[in-house]
XYZ file of C-alpha atoms in Angstrom:
543
model
C 36.019 84.857 226.523
C 39.459 86.388 225.545
C 39.197 84.256 222.347
C 36.083 85.717 221.534
C 37.432 89.228 222.026
C 40.609 88.612 219.978
C 37.879 87.433 216.735
C 35.824 90.419 217.346
C 38.921 92.931 217.221
C 40.289 90.917 214.044
C 36.674 91.194 212.527
C 36.557 94.858 213.133
C 40.214 95.621 212.263
C 39.624 93.848 208.750
C 36.820 96.533 208.343
C 38.602 99.779 208.862
C 42.577 98.610 208.031
C 43.908 99.548 204.686
C 46.513 98.492 202.200
C 46.928 101.808 200.449
C 46.994 105.380 200.624
C 44.143 108.018 199.908
C 43.788 108.971 196.034
C 45.656 112.266 195.594
C 43.258 115.028 194.920
C 44.097 118.282 193.075
C 43.647 121.365 195.021
C 41.512 122.679 191.939
C 38.836 119.946 192.639
C 38.626 121.445 196.168
C 37.913 125.024 195.151
C 35.834 124.084 192.016
C 32.597 125.924 193.719
C 34.529 128.822 194.478
C 35.861 130.288 197.783
C 32.777 129.658 199.735
C 31.541 126.171 200.073
C 28.861 124.838 202.341
C 28.519 128.194 204.016
C 32.031 127.987 205.127
C 35.282 129.086 203.471
C 38.084 126.759 202.061
C 41.209 127.888 202.151
C 44.598 126.779 200.053
C 46.552 129.981 201.094
C 50.134 129.227 202.136
C 49.678 131.220 205.294
C 46.607 129.231 206.620
C 48.242 125.843 205.355
C 51.535 126.745 207.279
C 49.205 127.626 210.543
C 47.577 124.309 210.418
C 50.850 122.137 210.007
C 52.225 122.722 212.957
C 51.005 122.471 217.173
C 52.341 123.836 220.252
C 54.625 120.495 220.219
C 56.651 122.360 217.998
C 58.579 119.145 216.603
C 55.912 117.689 214.234
C 54.867 119.303 210.886
C 52.313 118.239 208.320
C 50.942 119.854 205.594
C 47.215 119.653 204.668
C 45.699 120.237 201.174
C 43.268 122.829 202.548
C 41.880 124.726 205.631
C 38.227 124.943 206.060
C 36.754 127.486 208.105
C 33.202 126.505 209.135
C 30.594 129.132 210.391
C 28.543 126.627 212.203
C 27.858 122.454 212.840
C 26.087 122.473 209.320
C 29.181 123.297 207.385
C 30.961 120.599 209.399
C 28.770 118.126 208.177
C 28.598 119.200 204.487
C 32.658 118.933 204.490
C 32.582 115.585 206.251
C 29.660 114.602 203.831
C 31.689 115.115 200.849
C 34.658 113.564 202.041
C 32.470 110.368 202.796
C 31.093 110.283 199.532
C 34.627 110.028 198.305
C 35.253 106.547 199.584
C 37.487 107.513 201.974
C 39.969 109.452 199.637
C 39.969 112.346 201.986
C 40.785 112.413 205.547
C 39.398 115.377 207.887
C 40.812 116.302 211.107
C 39.369 119.131 213.541
C 41.813 121.783 214.698
C 40.829 123.628 217.756
C 43.654 126.133 218.607
C 46.655 123.838 217.787
C 47.846 122.948 221.440
C 48.371 118.999 220.746
C 51.798 118.134 221.206
C 52.411 115.051 218.508
C 50.883 116.041 215.556
C 47.389 114.860 216.776
C 45.157 117.470 214.605
C 47.524 117.396 211.766
C 46.368 115.602 208.248
C 48.863 115.347 205.720
C 47.254 115.887 202.120
C 43.659 116.408 203.947
C 41.581 119.118 205.249
C 42.119 120.673 208.573
C 38.396 121.936 209.897
C 39.400 125.114 211.918
C 37.143 125.004 214.811
C 38.318 128.259 216.171
C 36.521 130.248 213.428
C 32.919 128.582 214.078
C 32.473 131.577 216.884
C 34.335 134.197 217.664
C 34.045 136.130 221.341
C 34.667 139.492 219.488
C 31.762 139.191 216.780
C 28.735 141.051 217.556
C 26.504 139.370 215.282
C 27.272 135.719 216.775
C 27.690 136.889 220.550
C 24.069 137.866 220.124
C 22.966 134.028 219.198
C 24.844 132.816 222.170
C 23.183 130.584 224.259
C 22.746 131.831 227.974
C 23.107 129.806 230.993
C 20.188 127.637 231.822
C 18.766 126.288 234.939
C 17.485 122.781 234.853
C 15.017 121.481 237.456
C 15.819 117.648 236.350
C 19.500 118.364 236.634
C 19.283 120.351 239.769
C 21.764 122.583 238.380
C 22.724 125.315 235.782
C 24.505 124.650 232.213
C 25.488 126.642 229.110
C 25.583 125.115 225.578
C 28.928 126.149 223.688
C 30.697 125.504 220.448
C 33.097 122.912 220.174
C 35.999 125.049 218.860
C 35.314 127.780 221.923
C 38.029 128.668 224.188
C 37.427 128.108 227.803
C 38.664 131.207 229.025
C 35.822 132.672 226.798
C 33.052 130.138 228.204
C 34.340 131.295 231.576
C 33.628 134.943 230.895
C 30.472 134.282 229.232
C 29.029 132.342 232.291
C 30.340 134.867 234.852
C 28.889 137.921 233.172
C 25.366 135.946 232.995
C 24.630 134.866 236.574
C 28.049 134.617 238.001
C 28.461 131.180 237.158
C 31.754 129.015 235.970
C 32.207 125.598 234.964
C 32.796 123.133 237.712
C 36.359 121.152 236.291
C 39.421 123.010 234.469
C 42.514 122.359 232.936
C 45.316 124.458 234.373
C 45.465 126.557 230.936
C 42.177 128.249 229.703
C 43.305 128.849 226.095
C 42.223 125.341 225.151
C 39.163 124.131 222.960
C 36.088 122.835 224.666
C 36.049 120.089 221.873
C 39.872 119.412 222.222
C 39.940 118.882 226.161
C 36.326 116.722 226.079
C 38.300 114.468 223.509
C 40.979 113.956 226.233
C 39.623 114.455 229.529
C 40.436 117.841 230.844
C 42.145 117.614 234.317
C 43.311 120.267 237.074
C 43.561 120.240 240.692
C 39.732 120.349 240.596
C 39.444 116.647 239.342
C 39.635 114.917 242.702
C 36.347 116.368 244.129
C 34.562 117.328 240.605
C 35.901 114.476 238.094
C 37.614 115.627 234.986
C 35.848 118.268 232.656
C 34.286 114.973 230.630
C 32.129 114.001 233.916
C 30.865 117.655 234.006
C 29.159 117.533 230.340
C 25.761 116.725 229.887
C 25.216 116.407 226.139
C 27.077 116.920 222.815
C 26.752 117.527 219.089
C 29.111 115.366 216.958
C 29.246 115.530 213.297
C 30.632 111.503 212.624
C 32.871 110.093 210.168
C 29.526 109.427 207.930
C 28.712 113.520 208.259
C 25.599 112.952 210.330
C 25.084 115.224 212.943
C 24.003 113.335 216.080
C 22.882 114.581 219.464
C 23.963 112.273 222.457
C 24.063 112.066 226.286
C 23.975 109.575 228.696
C 20.460 108.540 227.991
C 20.065 109.423 224.218
C 22.987 107.629 221.967
C 24.826 106.709 225.060
C 27.505 104.746 223.155
C 28.663 107.748 221.344
C 28.317 109.908 224.320
C 30.795 108.056 226.493
C 32.954 106.662 223.318
C 33.473 110.555 222.174
C 34.395 111.752 225.861
C 37.962 111.187 225.933
C 37.610 109.438 222.538
C 40.547 111.534 220.978
C 38.364 112.565 217.904
C 37.856 109.091 216.658
C 34.189 109.137 216.567
C 33.001 112.280 215.281
C 33.774 116.173 215.564
C 32.369 117.706 218.488
C 30.348 121.003 217.550
C 28.013 121.899 220.703
C 28.920 120.454 224.241
C 26.268 120.879 227.435
C 28.492 121.958 230.115
C 27.712 121.770 233.832
C 28.032 125.015 235.713
C 27.997 126.331 239.597
C 27.869 129.791 241.038
C 31.412 131.078 240.929
C 33.327 132.022 244.152
C 34.676 135.479 244.143
C 38.276 135.043 245.993
C 40.962 132.389 246.264
C 43.220 131.428 249.143
C 46.325 130.248 247.069
C 48.952 128.002 249.624
C 51.934 126.623 248.718
C 53.812 124.343 251.303
C 57.785 122.538 250.659
C 58.622 118.875 251.150
C 61.522 116.981 251.513
C 60.370 113.761 252.248
C 58.186 112.244 249.508
C 56.290 109.874 251.431
C 55.218 112.684 253.526
C 54.145 114.479 250.240
C 52.139 112.068 248.532
C 50.529 111.050 252.015
C 49.262 114.322 252.650
C 47.988 114.538 249.009
C 45.836 111.349 249.052
C 44.702 112.537 252.461
C 43.571 116.145 251.394
C 41.274 114.449 248.086
C 40.007 112.059 250.490
C 38.187 114.516 252.410
C 34.719 115.391 251.964
C 32.306 118.258 252.544
C 32.870 121.702 253.457
C 36.252 120.706 255.599
C 38.450 120.318 252.285
C 40.250 122.456 250.120
C 38.906 123.034 246.763
C 42.093 122.545 244.513
C 45.165 119.934 245.200
C 48.353 120.033 242.775
C 52.018 119.670 243.495
C 55.333 119.528 241.523
C 58.633 118.726 241.713
C 61.787 121.414 241.860
C 65.007 121.096 242.331
C 66.145 122.727 245.631
C 68.530 124.933 244.315
C 66.561 126.199 241.391
C 63.375 127.209 243.429
C 63.684 130.614 242.887
C 64.294 130.314 239.286
C 61.475 127.879 238.824
C 58.966 129.303 236.229
C 56.070 129.188 238.709
C 58.046 131.283 241.110
C 56.129 134.725 240.051
C 53.964 133.451 242.822
C 55.963 134.562 245.043
C 56.090 138.440 245.102
C 58.242 141.207 247.028
C 55.356 141.273 249.506
C 55.590 137.237 250.229
C 59.530 136.427 249.348
C 60.436 132.784 249.657
C 62.687 132.557 252.996
C 65.138 129.457 252.109
C 67.039 129.786 255.600
C 65.005 126.713 256.667
C 66.184 124.825 253.050
C 69.995 125.018 253.440
C 70.182 121.783 254.681
C 68.266 120.214 251.838
C 69.725 119.626 248.260
C 68.405 117.457 245.448
C 64.869 117.445 245.015
C 62.033 119.077 246.725
C 58.143 118.824 246.535
C 55.536 121.501 246.411
C 51.910 121.044 247.518
C 49.845 123.593 245.936
C 46.362 124.069 247.647
C 43.517 126.588 247.346
C 40.243 127.626 249.628
C 37.764 129.196 247.617
C 35.758 131.829 249.389
C 33.632 135.034 249.040
C 31.828 137.620 251.361
C 29.975 135.581 253.170
C 32.647 133.026 254.406
C 35.626 135.626 254.475
C 35.572 136.091 257.975
C 36.363 132.278 258.714
C 38.463 131.201 255.819
C 41.450 131.746 257.861
C 40.059 129.478 260.676
C 39.470 126.605 257.938
C 42.599 126.739 256.294
C 44.519 126.881 259.404
C 42.724 123.811 260.529
C 43.444 122.203 257.547
C 47.114 123.063 257.494
C 47.496 121.665 261.112
C 46.637 117.937 259.856
C 50.097 118.216 257.214
C 53.464 117.149 257.344
C 55.373 120.214 255.531
C 58.919 121.465 256.195
C 58.522 124.206 259.119
C 58.343 127.796 257.730
C 57.744 126.817 254.395
C 53.833 128.094 253.759
C 53.300 130.733 251.533
C 49.932 132.286 250.771
C 48.466 134.839 248.679
C 44.619 136.035 247.703
C 43.716 136.753 244.710
C 40.060 136.767 242.410
C 38.881 133.427 241.401
C 39.376 134.476 237.723
C 42.937 135.390 238.058
C 43.426 132.140 239.649
C 41.969 129.950 236.844
C 44.020 131.967 234.321
C 47.573 132.087 236.253
C 49.115 130.089 233.496
C 48.266 132.665 230.758
C 49.904 135.410 232.808
C 52.937 133.016 232.800
C 52.429 132.708 228.967
C 52.658 136.178 228.405
C 55.674 136.598 230.266
C 57.696 133.815 228.223
C 56.096 135.084 225.020
C 57.993 138.741 225.894
C 61.106 136.719 226.184
C 60.840 134.443 223.089
C 60.502 131.488 225.368
C 56.897 130.167 224.175
C 57.232 129.026 220.377
C 59.738 126.590 221.087
C 59.416 122.948 221.275
C 57.414 121.303 223.883
C 58.590 117.293 224.425
C 55.804 116.900 227.063
C 54.967 113.663 228.697
C 51.928 112.990 230.732
C 51.330 109.786 232.738
C 48.839 108.303 234.722
C 50.808 106.547 237.857
C 48.801 103.970 240.263
C 49.294 105.475 243.783
C 50.613 101.674 244.755
C 54.059 102.823 242.566
C 54.245 106.065 242.840
C 57.169 105.939 245.541
C 58.872 103.420 243.163
C 58.331 106.238 240.260
C 60.045 108.843 242.451
C 63.145 106.871 243.303
C 63.759 105.576 239.464
C 62.743 108.982 237.799
C 62.938 112.262 240.049
C 66.117 110.787 241.799
C 67.405 108.466 239.224
C 66.526 109.361 235.340
C 66.152 112.968 235.843
C 68.424 113.367 239.086
C 68.526 117.075 239.869
C 67.477 118.077 236.412
C 64.159 119.710 236.834
C 64.622 122.769 235.130
C 63.286 123.692 231.893
C 59.268 123.951 232.667
C 57.140 122.458 235.515
C 56.862 118.578 236.653
C 53.549 118.295 237.900
C 52.482 115.791 240.449
C 48.928 115.331 242.236
C 46.424 112.490 242.799
C 43.013 111.977 241.804
C 39.968 109.286 242.858
C 39.016 107.162 240.180
C 35.228 107.199 241.385
C 35.142 110.611 240.124
C 35.650 109.511 236.165
C 33.060 107.534 234.097
C 33.983 104.232 233.124
C 32.063 104.313 230.255
C 34.105 107.193 228.650
C 37.076 106.105 226.492
C 39.676 107.631 228.718
C 42.393 104.853 230.240
C 43.281 105.146 233.597
C 45.051 102.681 235.949
C 43.459 99.847 237.738
C 43.433 101.432 241.463
C 41.201 103.951 243.139
C 43.973 106.781 243.688
C 46.329 107.109 240.812
C 48.367 110.495 240.020
C 48.936 112.393 237.042
C 52.752 112.932 236.560
C 53.035 115.883 233.966
C 56.620 116.337 232.403
C 55.698 119.917 230.800
C 59.259 121.187 229.990
C 60.385 123.266 226.998
C 63.187 122.840 224.702
C 64.785 126.463 225.071
C 67.500 127.606 222.602
C 70.694 127.658 224.386
C 68.943 125.536 227.415
C 70.699 123.059 229.669
C 69.077 120.586 227.610
C 68.077 120.107 224.149
C 64.893 118.535 222.563
C 66.757 115.477 221.747
C 68.070 115.122 225.383
C 64.362 115.383 226.598
C 62.817 113.318 224.344
C 65.485 110.504 225.224
C 64.722 111.015 228.718
C 60.849 110.771 228.036
C 61.633 107.262 226.416
C 63.678 106.398 229.958
C 60.842 106.999 231.636
C 58.364 105.004 229.636
C 60.853 102.384 229.195
C 61.251 102.363 233.202
C 57.387 102.411 233.443
C 56.942 99.188 231.043
C 60.155 96.930 232.298
C 59.136 97.627 236.030
C 55.473 97.008 235.319
C 54.480 100.282 237.109
C 51.192 100.048 235.163
C 51.020 103.675 233.971
C 48.842 105.177 231.343
C 49.493 108.023 229.159
C 47.610 110.997 229.041
C 47.350 112.562 225.805
C 48.409 109.639 224.466
C 50.974 109.434 221.750
C 51.644 105.530 220.441
C 53.841 104.515 217.416
C 51.641 101.635 216.250
C 48.413 100.048 216.459
C 49.598 97.246 218.596
C 51.045 99.871 221.072
C 47.421 101.367 221.173
C 45.659 98.164 221.473
C 47.864 97.755 224.675
C 47.239 100.973 225.764
C 43.527 100.103 225.979
C 43.611 96.628 226.785
C 41.568 93.650 225.333
C 38.025 94.511 226.154
C 38.254 98.254 225.828
C 40.023 98.059 222.425
C 37.189 95.996 221.080
C 34.522 98.319 222.418
C 36.529 101.173 220.860
C 37.304 99.530 217.494
C 33.575 98.649 217.229
C 32.592 102.406 217.967
C 35.237 103.462 214.837
C 33.797 100.629 212.601
C 30.071 102.083 213.377
C 30.818 106.142 213.230
C 33.915 106.647 211.317
C 33.944 103.455 209.313
C 36.320 104.649 206.649
C 38.746 105.849 209.347
C 38.621 109.503 207.850
C 38.831 111.343 211.003
C 41.556 112.452 213.421
C 44.025 110.555 211.447
C 47.161 112.085 212.940
C 46.680 110.379 216.463
C 47.842 107.157 214.494
C 45.220 104.774 216.044
C 43.756 103.329 212.736
C 44.817 103.730 209.451
C 42.598 105.080 206.646
C 40.390 102.552 204.725
C 40.756 101.588 201.013
C 40.386 104.287 198.580
C 37.986 102.996 196.084
C 36.628 104.653 193.204
C 35.966 108.133 194.277
C 33.500 110.424 192.990
C 34.483 114.240 192.462
C 34.178 116.109 195.782
C 31.139 118.233 195.852
C 30.980 120.144 199.201
C 27.294 121.393 198.024
C 26.094 117.248 198.763
C 23.733 116.945 201.503
């Protein structure tokens, strides 16, 4: 069986590998039909090129040949068809709102498709044509169709305004594009219950690497549907997604509790994600913080003057602390019982006495909490800085080893510079047919090092990058079985190891089928572009 898999992978690799670079393309060739092509706008303006050359990571830059601003899915398809007609000489990358970390949406010498302009929340003409939430008897719930480049915050505001509905699963930060998070997974503290965002989408429209527009779901073109979910943009550009909705709660009881004992901290987290029915919290996360830096932690805005942190009980604790972060949703009908429910749930936990802190706020304010922190950081000039983030899925059986080697070893007490998140998820909430790679255990943890290289900060970009490499090296040498989330691997063998033989064979097969010239999302570095044969002149009007 293994020998057959190797042979299949080798055949596929031969189909999509290359021995050369794409043929050079003169910008004049792109613009020969004028500024407006295929209904969209193709730009070589320096400001557009500069914007598309970078991303949130802030340490990788690559200038494209042009930036394409589509006005809809048809424009995206026209561009990709034109690129495909050149025989693979032009690479194309979709860019949502530029929040990738390591140049995943960049395409040097190619065309970046700016998906953020396919629909605009402030455009009255397009707003009038937006799809309203729909109730489906067959699905037993509501859904809404949205543009792939739309921000999740705009989806939320739209569905709340039209039926008091909201998506079920979230990311911590809402100013991310729908297509971007669905190409990765989309996770937050609700994932233990609802699964990631990719487990809460019913249907997709994609423009494949051949320029074909394909509608897919679990029953229609399922290989493409599940391949694209978590597929890192390799098989097509998501232009429409059908998102599952639920009635939105009105209020949130937001709770934090501190731990000094890691075993008790993770035991409580795993107990909470195993609870079912109404007697459970709705969101479970956590983060790591140095005891002496608790007040200065960037998330300390949670603790208002009306809800101060009392550190008297922590004076004997030094080094690393762990903060459990949980919420309970409620509305008018359940407000009278929320105190009793929360007290009962907290009674089973083993946090440090006297370290429970709570606040109540509207549901939307809780979901948008990171954006409020963003505004503060922007005001201090601390947002547009390099972000050498590292995100890992760590199997629960090895999380204690990870704690000892990383939090108490590699990092020591150096946990400042941004949050370090840690929280568990249930694997059965993830569809195994998607392209996302997770550890081979039912419970696994996200450990996210979301640190920033601040000017004059305690640690430079080089130091943070070196720590990231030390963490990855430890995981490999100790056989932790961790997998990167938002993966960034440097060679095709590394990508093959990331997926494993069977999943890699499937992934490569889908690539050969839906993007045979490996033109899409080349910034991921998974596949190299195919040989540029005699390419005809580019004609974006070809269809």
